[in-house]
Coordinates of C-alpha atoms in Angstrom, one line a residue:
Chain C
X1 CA 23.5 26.1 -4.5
X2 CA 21.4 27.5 -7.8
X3 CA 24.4 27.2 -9.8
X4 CA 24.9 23.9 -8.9
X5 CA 21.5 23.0 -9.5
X6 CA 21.8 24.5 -12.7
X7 CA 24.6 22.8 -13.7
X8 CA 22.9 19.6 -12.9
X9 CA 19.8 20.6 -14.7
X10 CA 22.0 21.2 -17.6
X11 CA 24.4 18.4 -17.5
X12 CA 21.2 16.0 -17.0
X13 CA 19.5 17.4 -20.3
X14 CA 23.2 17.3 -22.2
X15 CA 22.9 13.4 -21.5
X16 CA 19.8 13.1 -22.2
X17 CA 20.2 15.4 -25.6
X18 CA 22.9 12.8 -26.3
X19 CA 20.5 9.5 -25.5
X20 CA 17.5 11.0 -28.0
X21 CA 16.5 7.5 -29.1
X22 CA 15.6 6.6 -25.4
X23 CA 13.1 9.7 -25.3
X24 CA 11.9 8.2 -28.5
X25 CA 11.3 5.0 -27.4
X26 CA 9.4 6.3 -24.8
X27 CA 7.4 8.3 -26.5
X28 CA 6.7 5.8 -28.8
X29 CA 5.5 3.4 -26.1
X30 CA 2.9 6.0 -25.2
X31 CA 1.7 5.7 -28.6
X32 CA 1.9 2.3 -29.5
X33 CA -0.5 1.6 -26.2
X34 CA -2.9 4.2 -26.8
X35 CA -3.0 2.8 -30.5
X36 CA -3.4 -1.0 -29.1
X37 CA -6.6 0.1 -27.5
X38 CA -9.1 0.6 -30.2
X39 CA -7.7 -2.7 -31.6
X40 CA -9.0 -4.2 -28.2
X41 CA -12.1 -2.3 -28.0
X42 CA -13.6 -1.9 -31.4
X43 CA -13.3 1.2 -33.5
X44 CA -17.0 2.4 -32.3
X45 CA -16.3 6.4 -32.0
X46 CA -18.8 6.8 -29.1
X47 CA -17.1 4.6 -27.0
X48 CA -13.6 5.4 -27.9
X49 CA -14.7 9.1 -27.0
X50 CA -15.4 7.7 -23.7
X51 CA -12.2 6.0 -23.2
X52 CA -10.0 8.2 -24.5
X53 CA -9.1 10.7 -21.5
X54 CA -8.7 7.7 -19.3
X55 CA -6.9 5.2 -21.7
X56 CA -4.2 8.1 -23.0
X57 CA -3.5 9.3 -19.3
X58 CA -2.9 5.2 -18.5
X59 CA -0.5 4.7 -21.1
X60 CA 0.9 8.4 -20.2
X61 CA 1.2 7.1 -16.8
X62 CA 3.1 3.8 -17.9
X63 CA 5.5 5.5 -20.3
X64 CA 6.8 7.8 -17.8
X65 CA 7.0 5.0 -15.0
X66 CA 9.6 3.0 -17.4
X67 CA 11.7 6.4 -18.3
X68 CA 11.6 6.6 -14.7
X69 CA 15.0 3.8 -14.3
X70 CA 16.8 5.6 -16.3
X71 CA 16.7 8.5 -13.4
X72 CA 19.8 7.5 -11.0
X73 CA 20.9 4.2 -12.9
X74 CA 24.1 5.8 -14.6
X75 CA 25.1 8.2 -11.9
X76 CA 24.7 5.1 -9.3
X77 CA 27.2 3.3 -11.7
X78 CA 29.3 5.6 -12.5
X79 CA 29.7 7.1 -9.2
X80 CA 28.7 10.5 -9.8
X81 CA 25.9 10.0 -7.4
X82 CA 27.7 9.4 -4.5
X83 CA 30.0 12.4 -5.0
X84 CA 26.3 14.4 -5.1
X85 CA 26.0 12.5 -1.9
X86 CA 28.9 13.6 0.0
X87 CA 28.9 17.2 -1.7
X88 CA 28.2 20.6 0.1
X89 CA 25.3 21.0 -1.4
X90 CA 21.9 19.7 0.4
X91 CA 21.1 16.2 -1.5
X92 CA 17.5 17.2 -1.6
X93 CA 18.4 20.4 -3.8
X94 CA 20.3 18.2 -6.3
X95 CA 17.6 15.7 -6.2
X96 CA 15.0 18.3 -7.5
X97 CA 17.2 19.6 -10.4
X98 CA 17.5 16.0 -11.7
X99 CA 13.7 15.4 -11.4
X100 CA 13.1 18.6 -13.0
X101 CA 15.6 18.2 -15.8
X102 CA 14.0 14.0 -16.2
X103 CA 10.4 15.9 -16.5
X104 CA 11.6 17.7 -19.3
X105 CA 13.2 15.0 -20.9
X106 CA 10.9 12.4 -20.6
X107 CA 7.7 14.3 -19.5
X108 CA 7.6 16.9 -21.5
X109 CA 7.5 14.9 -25.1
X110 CA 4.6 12.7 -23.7
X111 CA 2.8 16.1 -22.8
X112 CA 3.2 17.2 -26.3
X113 CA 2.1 14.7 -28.0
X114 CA -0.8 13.5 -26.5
X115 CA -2.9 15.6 -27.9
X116 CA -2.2 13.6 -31.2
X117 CA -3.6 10.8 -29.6
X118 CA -6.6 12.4 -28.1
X119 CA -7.2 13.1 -31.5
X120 CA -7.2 9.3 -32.2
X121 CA -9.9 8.6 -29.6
X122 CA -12.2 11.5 -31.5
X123 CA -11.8 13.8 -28.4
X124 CA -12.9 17.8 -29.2
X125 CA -10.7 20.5 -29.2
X126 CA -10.7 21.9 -26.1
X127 CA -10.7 18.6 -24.4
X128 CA -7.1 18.1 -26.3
X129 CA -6.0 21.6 -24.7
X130 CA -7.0 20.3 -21.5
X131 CA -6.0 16.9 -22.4
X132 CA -2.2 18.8 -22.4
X133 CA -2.3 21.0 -19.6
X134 CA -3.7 18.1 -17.0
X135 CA -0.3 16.3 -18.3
X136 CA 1.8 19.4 -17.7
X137 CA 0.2 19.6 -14.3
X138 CA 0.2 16.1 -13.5
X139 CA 3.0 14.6 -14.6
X140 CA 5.7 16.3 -12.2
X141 CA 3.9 14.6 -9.6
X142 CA 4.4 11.3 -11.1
X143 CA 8.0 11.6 -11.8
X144 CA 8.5 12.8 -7.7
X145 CA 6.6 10.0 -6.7
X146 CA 8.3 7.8 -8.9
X147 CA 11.7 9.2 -8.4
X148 CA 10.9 7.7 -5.0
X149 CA 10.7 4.6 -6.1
X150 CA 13.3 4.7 -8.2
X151 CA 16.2 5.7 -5.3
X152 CA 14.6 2.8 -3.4
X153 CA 15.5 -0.3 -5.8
X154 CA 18.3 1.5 -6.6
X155 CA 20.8 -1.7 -7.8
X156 CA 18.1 -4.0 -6.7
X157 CA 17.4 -7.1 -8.9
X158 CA 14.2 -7.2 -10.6
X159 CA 14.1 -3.6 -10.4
X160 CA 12.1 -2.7 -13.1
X161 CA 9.1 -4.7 -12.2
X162 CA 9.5 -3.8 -8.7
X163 CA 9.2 -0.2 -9.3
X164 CA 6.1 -0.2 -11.4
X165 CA 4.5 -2.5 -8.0
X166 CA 5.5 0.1 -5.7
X167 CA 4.5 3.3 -8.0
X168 CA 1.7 2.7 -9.9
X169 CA -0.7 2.3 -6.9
X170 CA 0.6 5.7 -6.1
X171 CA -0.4 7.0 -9.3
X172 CA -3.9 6.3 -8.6
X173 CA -4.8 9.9 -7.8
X174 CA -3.4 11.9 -10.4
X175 CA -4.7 9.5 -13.2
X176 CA -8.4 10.1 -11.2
X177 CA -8.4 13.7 -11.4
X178 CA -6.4 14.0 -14.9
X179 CA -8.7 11.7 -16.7
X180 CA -11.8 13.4 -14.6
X181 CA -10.4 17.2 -16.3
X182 CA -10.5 15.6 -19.9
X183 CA -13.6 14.1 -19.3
X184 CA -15.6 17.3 -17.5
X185 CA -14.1 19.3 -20.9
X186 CA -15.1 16.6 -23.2
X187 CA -19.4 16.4 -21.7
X188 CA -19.2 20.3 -21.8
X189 CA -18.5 21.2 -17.4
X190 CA -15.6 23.3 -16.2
X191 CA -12.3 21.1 -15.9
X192 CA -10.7 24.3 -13.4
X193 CA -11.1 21.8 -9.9
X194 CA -9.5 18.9 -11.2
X195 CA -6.8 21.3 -13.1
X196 CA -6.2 22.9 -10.0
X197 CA -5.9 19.7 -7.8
X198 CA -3.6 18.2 -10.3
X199 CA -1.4 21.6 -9.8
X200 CA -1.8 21.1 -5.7
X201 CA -0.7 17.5 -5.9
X202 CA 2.3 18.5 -7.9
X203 CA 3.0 21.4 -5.6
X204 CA 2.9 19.1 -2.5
X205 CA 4.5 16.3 -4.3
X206 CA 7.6 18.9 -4.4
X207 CA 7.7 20.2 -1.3
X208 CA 7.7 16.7 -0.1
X209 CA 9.1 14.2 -2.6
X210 CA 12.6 15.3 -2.4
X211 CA 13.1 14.4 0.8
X212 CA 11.7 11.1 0.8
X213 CA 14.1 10.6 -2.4
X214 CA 16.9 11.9 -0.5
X215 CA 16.2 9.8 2.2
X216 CA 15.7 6.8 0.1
X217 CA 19.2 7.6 -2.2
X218 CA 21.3 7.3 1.2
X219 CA 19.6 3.9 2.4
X220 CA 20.6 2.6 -1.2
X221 CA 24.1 3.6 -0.7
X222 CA 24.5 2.3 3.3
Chain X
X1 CA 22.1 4.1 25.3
X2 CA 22.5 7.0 27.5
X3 CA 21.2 5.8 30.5
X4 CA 20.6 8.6 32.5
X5 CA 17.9 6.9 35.3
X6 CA 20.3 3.8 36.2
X7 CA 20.1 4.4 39.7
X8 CA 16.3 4.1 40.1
X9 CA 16.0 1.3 36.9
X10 CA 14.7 -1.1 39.3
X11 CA 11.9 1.8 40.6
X12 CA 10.7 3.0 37.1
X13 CA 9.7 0.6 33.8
X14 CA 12.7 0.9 31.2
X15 CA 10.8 1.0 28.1
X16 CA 14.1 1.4 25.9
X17 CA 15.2 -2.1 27.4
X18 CA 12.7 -3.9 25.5
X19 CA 14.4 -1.8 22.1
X20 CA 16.7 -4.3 21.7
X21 CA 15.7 -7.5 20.3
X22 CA 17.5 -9.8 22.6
X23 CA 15.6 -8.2 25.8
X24 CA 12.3 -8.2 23.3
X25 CA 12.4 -11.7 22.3
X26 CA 11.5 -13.6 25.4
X27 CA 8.8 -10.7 26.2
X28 CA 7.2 -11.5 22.5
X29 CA 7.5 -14.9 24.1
X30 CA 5.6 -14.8 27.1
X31 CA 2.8 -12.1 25.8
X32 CA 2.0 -14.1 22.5
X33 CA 0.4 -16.6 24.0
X34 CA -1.9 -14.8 25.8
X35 CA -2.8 -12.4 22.9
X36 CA -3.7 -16.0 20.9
X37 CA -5.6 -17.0 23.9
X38 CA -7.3 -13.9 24.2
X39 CA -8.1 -13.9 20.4
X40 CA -9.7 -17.7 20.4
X41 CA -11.8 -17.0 23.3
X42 CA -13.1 -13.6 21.5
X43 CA -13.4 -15.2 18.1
X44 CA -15.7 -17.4 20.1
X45 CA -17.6 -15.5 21.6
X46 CA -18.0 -13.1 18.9
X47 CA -19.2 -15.5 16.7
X48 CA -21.9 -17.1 19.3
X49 CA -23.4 -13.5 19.3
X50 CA -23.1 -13.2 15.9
X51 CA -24.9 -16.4 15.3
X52 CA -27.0 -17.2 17.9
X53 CA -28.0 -14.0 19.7
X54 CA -28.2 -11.6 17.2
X55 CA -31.4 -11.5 15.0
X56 CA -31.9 -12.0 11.4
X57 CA -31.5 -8.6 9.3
X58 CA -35.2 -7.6 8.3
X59 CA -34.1 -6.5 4.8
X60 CA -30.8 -8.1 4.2
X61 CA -31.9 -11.6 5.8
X62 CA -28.9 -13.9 7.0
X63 CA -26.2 -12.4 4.7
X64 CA -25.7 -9.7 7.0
X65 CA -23.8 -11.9 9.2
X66 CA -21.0 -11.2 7.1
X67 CA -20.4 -7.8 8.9
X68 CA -19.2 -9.7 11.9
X69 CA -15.8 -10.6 10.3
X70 CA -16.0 -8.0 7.4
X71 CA -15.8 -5.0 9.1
X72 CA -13.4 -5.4 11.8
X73 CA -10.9 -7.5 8.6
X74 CA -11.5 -3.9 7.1
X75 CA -10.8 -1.9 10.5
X76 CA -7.6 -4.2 11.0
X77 CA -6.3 -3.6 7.4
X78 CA -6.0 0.1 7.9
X79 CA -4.9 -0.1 11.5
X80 CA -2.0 -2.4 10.9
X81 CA -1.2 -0.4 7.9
X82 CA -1.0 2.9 10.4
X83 CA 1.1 0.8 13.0
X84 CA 3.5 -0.2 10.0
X85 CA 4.1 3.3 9.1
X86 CA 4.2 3.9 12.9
X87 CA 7.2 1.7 13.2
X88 CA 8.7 2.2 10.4
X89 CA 8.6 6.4 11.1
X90 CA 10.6 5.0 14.6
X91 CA 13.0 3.4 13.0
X92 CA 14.1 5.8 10.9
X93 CA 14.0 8.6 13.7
X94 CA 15.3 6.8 16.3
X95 CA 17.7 3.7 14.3
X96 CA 16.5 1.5 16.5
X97 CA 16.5 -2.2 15.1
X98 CA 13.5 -3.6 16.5
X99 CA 11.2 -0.8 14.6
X100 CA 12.3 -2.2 11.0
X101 CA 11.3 -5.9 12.6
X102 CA 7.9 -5.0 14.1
X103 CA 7.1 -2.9 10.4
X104 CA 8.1 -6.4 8.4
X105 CA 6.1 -8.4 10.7
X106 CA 3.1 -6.3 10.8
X107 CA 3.2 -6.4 6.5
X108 CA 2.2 -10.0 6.3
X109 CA -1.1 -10.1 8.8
X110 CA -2.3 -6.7 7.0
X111 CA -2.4 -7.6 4.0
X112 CA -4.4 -10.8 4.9
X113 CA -7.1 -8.7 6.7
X114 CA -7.5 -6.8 3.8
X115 CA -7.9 -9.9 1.3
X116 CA -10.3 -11.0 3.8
X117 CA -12.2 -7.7 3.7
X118 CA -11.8 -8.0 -0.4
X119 CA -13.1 -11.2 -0.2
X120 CA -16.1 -11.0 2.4
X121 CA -16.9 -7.9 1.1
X122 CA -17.2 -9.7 -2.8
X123 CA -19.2 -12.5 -1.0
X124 CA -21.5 -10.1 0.9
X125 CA -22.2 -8.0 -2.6
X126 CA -23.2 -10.8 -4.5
X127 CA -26.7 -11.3 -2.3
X128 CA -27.1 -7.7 -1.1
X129 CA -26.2 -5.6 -4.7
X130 CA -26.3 -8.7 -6.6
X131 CA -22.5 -8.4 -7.7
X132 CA -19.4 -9.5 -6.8
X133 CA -17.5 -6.2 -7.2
X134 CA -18.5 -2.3 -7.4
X135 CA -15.9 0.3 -7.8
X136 CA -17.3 1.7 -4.8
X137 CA -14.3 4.4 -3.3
X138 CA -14.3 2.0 0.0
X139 CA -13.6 -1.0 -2.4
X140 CA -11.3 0.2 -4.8
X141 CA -9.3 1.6 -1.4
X142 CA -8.7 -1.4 -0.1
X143 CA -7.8 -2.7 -3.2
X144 CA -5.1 0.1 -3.6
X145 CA -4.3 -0.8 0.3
X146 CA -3.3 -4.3 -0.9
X147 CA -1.3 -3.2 -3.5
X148 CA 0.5 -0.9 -1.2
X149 CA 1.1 -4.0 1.5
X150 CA 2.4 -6.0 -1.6
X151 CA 4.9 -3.2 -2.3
X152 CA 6.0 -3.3 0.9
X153 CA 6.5 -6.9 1.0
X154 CA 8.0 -7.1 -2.3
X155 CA 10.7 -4.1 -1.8
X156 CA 11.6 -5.8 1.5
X157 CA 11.7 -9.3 -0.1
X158 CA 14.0 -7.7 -3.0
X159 CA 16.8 -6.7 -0.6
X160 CA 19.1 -9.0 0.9
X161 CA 20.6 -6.6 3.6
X162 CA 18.4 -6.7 6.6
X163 CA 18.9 -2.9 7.4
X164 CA 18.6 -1.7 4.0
X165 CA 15.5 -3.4 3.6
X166 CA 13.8 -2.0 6.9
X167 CA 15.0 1.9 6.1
X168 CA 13.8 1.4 2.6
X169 CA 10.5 0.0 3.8
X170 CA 10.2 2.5 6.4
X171 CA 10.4 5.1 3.6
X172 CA 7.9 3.6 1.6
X173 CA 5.5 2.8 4.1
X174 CA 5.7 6.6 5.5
X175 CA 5.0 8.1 1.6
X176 CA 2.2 5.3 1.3
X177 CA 0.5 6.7 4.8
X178 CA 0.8 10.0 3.8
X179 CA -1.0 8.4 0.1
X180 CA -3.8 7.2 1.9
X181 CA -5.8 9.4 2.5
X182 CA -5.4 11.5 -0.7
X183 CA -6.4 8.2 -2.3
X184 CA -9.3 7.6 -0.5
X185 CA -11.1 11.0 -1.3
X186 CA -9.8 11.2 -5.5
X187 CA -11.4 7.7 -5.3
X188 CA -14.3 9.1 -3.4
X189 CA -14.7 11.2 -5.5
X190 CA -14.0 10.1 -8.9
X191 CA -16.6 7.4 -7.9
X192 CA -19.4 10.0 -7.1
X193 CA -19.4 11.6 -10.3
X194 CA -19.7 8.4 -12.3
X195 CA -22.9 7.5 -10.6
X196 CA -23.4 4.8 -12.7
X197 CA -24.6 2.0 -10.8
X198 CA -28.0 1.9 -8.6
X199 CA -25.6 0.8 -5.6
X200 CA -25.3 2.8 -2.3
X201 CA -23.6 1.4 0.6
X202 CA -24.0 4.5 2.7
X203 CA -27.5 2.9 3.6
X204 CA -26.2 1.0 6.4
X205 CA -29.0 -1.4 8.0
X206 CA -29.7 0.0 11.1
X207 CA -28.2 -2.4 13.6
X208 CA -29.7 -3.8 16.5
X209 CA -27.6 -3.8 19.9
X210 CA -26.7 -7.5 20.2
X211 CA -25.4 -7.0 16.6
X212 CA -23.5 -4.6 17.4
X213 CA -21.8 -6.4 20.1
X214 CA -21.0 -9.2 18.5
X215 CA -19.3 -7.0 15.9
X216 CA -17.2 -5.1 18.1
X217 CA -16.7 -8.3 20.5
X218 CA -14.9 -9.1 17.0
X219 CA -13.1 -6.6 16.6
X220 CA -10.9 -7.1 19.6
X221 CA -10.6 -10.6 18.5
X222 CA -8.8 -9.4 15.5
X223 CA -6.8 -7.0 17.1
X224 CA -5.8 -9.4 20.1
X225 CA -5.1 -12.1 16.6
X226 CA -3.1 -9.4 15.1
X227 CA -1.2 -8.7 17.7
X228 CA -0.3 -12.3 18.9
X229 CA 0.2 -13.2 14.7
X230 CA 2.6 -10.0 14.2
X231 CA 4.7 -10.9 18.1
X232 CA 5.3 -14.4 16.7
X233 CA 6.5 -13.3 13.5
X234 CA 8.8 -10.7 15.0
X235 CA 10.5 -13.5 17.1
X236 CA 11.0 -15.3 14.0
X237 CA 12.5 -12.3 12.2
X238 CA 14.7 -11.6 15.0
X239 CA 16.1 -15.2 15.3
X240 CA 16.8 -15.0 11.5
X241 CA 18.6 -11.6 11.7
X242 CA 20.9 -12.9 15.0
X243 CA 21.7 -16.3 14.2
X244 CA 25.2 -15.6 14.6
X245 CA 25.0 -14.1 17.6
X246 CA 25.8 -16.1 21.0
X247 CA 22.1 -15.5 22.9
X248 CA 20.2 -17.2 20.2
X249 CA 22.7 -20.0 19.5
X250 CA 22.5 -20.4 22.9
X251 CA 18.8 -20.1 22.9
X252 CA 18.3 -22.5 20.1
X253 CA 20.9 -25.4 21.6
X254 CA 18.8 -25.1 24.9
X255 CA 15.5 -26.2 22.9
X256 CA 17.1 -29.3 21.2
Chain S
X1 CA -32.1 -18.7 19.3
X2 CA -32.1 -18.1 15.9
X3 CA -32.6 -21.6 14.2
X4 CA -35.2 -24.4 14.2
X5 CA -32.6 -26.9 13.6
X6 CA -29.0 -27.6 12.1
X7 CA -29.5 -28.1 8.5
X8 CA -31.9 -24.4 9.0
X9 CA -28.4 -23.2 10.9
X10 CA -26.0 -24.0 8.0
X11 CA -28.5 -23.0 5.0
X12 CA -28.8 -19.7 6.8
X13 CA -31.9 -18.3 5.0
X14 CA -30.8 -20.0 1.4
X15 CA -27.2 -17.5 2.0
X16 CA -25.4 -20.0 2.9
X17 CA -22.5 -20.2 0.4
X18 CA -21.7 -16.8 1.1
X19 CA -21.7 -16.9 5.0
X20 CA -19.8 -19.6 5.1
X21 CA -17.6 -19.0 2.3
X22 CA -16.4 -15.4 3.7
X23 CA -16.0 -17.1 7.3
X24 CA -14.2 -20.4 5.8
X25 CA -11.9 -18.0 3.7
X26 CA -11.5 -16.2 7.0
X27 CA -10.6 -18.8 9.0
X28 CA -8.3 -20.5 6.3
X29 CA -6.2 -17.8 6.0
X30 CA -5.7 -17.5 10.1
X31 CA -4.5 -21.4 9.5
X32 CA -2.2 -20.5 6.5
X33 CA -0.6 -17.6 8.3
X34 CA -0.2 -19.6 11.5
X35 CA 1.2 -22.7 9.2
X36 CA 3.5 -20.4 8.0
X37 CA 4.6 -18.7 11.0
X38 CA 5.3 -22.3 12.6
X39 CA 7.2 -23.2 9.5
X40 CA 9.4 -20.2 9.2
X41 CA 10.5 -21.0 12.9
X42 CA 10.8 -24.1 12.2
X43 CA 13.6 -23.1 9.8
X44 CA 15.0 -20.9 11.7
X45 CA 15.7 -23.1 14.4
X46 CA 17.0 -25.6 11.7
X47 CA 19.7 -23.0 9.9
X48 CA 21.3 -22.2 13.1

């Protein structure tokens, strides 16, 4: 079962090696909306230092919700995810290694580069470092959740739009308590509660989420 | 089904009967009416207390009379969301085909209690807090709760076949119930520590009996409305699903 | 009894728009969703 996992993991991050200019693109959404906001807003530093936690874990949140139909969309049309559903191994196990190996490839950049953009929005050092690891710890919760969605408009017209209406309300908590660690570092108070919250939600999220996704991957395919 | 009591089924209630639509559709039938009935003579009454018996609010004034349809709209909006999920969690365990129906035609009447409770509860800020909209963790809540109705709606709207559609909303409506209430206290919280505005709505008026009557008397106006809005929908969702089959052609030639 | 007279009843302590407005909202949207109800069986009798 782990070396099939494995092999999913690493057949998932082959392809996704292969599609680099999609990671790109998403990561470059990420920064083109952060950027857009000053434009908006005015390029006041006070204010932008206010904004910043919440407006680069929005646009963090966004980016990875559109990677997020890239998830089963070739293997449902190429049929490779129907022979994971009939396989030996338990659907949910497969399901994990090819939300894992989509956090790495379309999580992971955003997580990296943030701080970048916290920089933008005049945020101080240790509120980038935090800034990083609430997206490390909060982002595998948003591509379970999500991955949710994504099995259920699985071939579904209007699918994109769709998916962000059924995920994004979702989101709600782990944007609340990422943006809350940012800001808690940024005004000088310990960002530990919401860190470890964000790392709760993410463990529950996987204990969970799989089977939902399972669940949801088989309705798509009745 | 197996049907392990036939020989006493005239002695004890068969409750999986009514699992299939055909046997549920005249019951719908002859219980929605008196749900409605139920619900007008409430609403009624409810308001006549509301109005007439109980007295104005010493520091809110008259404005408080919102509460009487406020509160329960907000009640109803969560409790039809649970009896979605409830539904929905049925269907999946037990495939039965009437689940998915009651979850679609609970969506609809949820999610206009909870734009009524938006709504009343914008109209009853703007004289009490002097604003139309705090992002109070009850408020934004609901909010969320509206968005996750219009999900629902919209996933089931997206997907042509009628059984796909009910397992995928049954999924989604389970991982939104189990969303809730993490929702509720992030946003609880969140909202706590910015403390910006001078608003409070823990400080409930303390409410006199007759108001409190008239509020609950309400409340099981909404539910009975619910329930009679949410019967007559399902009968219109299963005649949709089975107009192919004999019992409803035969149903609908009879009423022409 | 709470008012003097009608025009005291609908004014409702100078709150009026907002009384009335949450409870005419209310009860517009019972009429819309029982319009719509009566429609879609309308329409369901008519496609069979």
């Amino acid at each position: 079962m782990l070396s099939v996992m494995r092999n999913v993991i690493a057949r998932d991050l082959t392809l996704a090696w292969r599609r680099r200019a999609d990671v790109f693109v998403s990561v470059l959404f990420f920064v083109i909306v952060a950027s857009l906001f000053p434009l908006g807003i005015g390029p006041e530093p006070k204010l932008l230092r206010v904004i910043g936690p919440g407006v680069v874990w929005v646009a963090a949140l966004l980016a990875s919700m559109l990677a997020l139909s890239r998830l089963f969309a070739d293997d449902y049309a190429d049929g490779t995810l129907e022979q994971m559903l009939i396989g030996a191994t338990p659907l949910s196990m497969i399901v994990i290694a090819k939300v894992f190996a989509h956090w790495i490839a379309a999580n992971l950049p955003l997580v990296l580069i943030a701080p970048l953009l916290g920089l933008q929005f005049g945020l101080p050092a240790d509120a980038l470092a935090v800034l990083a690891l609430a997206l490390a710890l909060g982002t595998p919760s948003l591509s379970l959740i999500g991955a949710i969605g994504a099995a259920l408009t699985l071939g579904l017209r209007g699918g994109g739009v769709l998916l962000a209406l059924l995920v994004l309300p979702l989101y709600a908590p782990v944007l609340i308590l990422g943006s809350l660690a940012v800001e808690a570092t940024a005004t000088g108070m310990t960002a530990q509660p919401y860190l470890l919250l964000l790392a709760a939600m993410s463990l529950a999220a996987l204990s969970l989420a799989p089977w939902a996704i399972a669940a949801a991957l088989r309705i798509s395919y009745e | 089904m197996p049907s392990a009591n036939l020989q006493n089924e005239s002695a004890s209630f068969n409750w999986f009967k009514y699992a299939s639509p055909q046997a549920f559709f005249p019951l719908a039938g002859a219980i929605a009416p008196w749900f409605a009935a139920f619900a007008a003579v409430l609403f009624v009454v409810g308001l006549y207390i509301g109005f007439f018996v109980a007295p104005t609010d010493a520091q809110q004034g008259e404005s408080y009379r919102i509460i009487f349809i406020h509160v329960p709209a907000a009640w109803m909006s969560m409790v039809i969301y649970l009896a979605m999920a409830f539904w929905a969690g049925i269907g999946l365990a037990f495939n039965t085909r009437l689940s998915g129906m009651m979850a679609s035609a609970l969506a609809p009447t949820g999610a206009w209690f909870t734009f009524i409770a938006l709504w009343t509860g914008a109209l009853w800020g703007r004289p009490t807090w002097g604003t139309w909209w705090v992002w109070d963790a009850r408020l934004t809540s609901e909010l969320l709760l509206l968005f996750l109705y219009f999900g629902f709606m919209a996933l089931q709207a997206a997907i042509d076949d009628p059984r796909r559609a009910d397992k995928a909303g049954a999924v989604l409506a389970l991982v939104g119930v189990i969303n809730i209430p993490i929702i509720y206290f992030s946003v609880q919280w969140w909202n706590t520590l910015h403390q910006g505005s001078s608003v409070s709505l823990k400080s409930a008026p303390t409410m006199a009996a007759t108001m409190f009557t008239g509020m609950m008397v309400m409340v099981f106006a909404c539910w009975a409305y619910a329930i009679a809005a949410a019967l007559w929908r399902v009968r219109c969702i299963i005649l949709e699903r089975e107009l192919r089959t004999d019992w409803v052609r035969a149903y609908l030639g009879k009423q022409t | 009894m709470n008012w003097g007279s009608m025009i005291e009843f609908f004014a409702m302590g100078g709150k009026g728009l907002y009384v009335w407005g949450s409870y005419g909202v209310t009860f517009a949207v019972i009429a819309i969703e029982i319009a719509m109800l009566a429609l879609r069986r309308r329409a369901a009798g008519h496609r069979a």
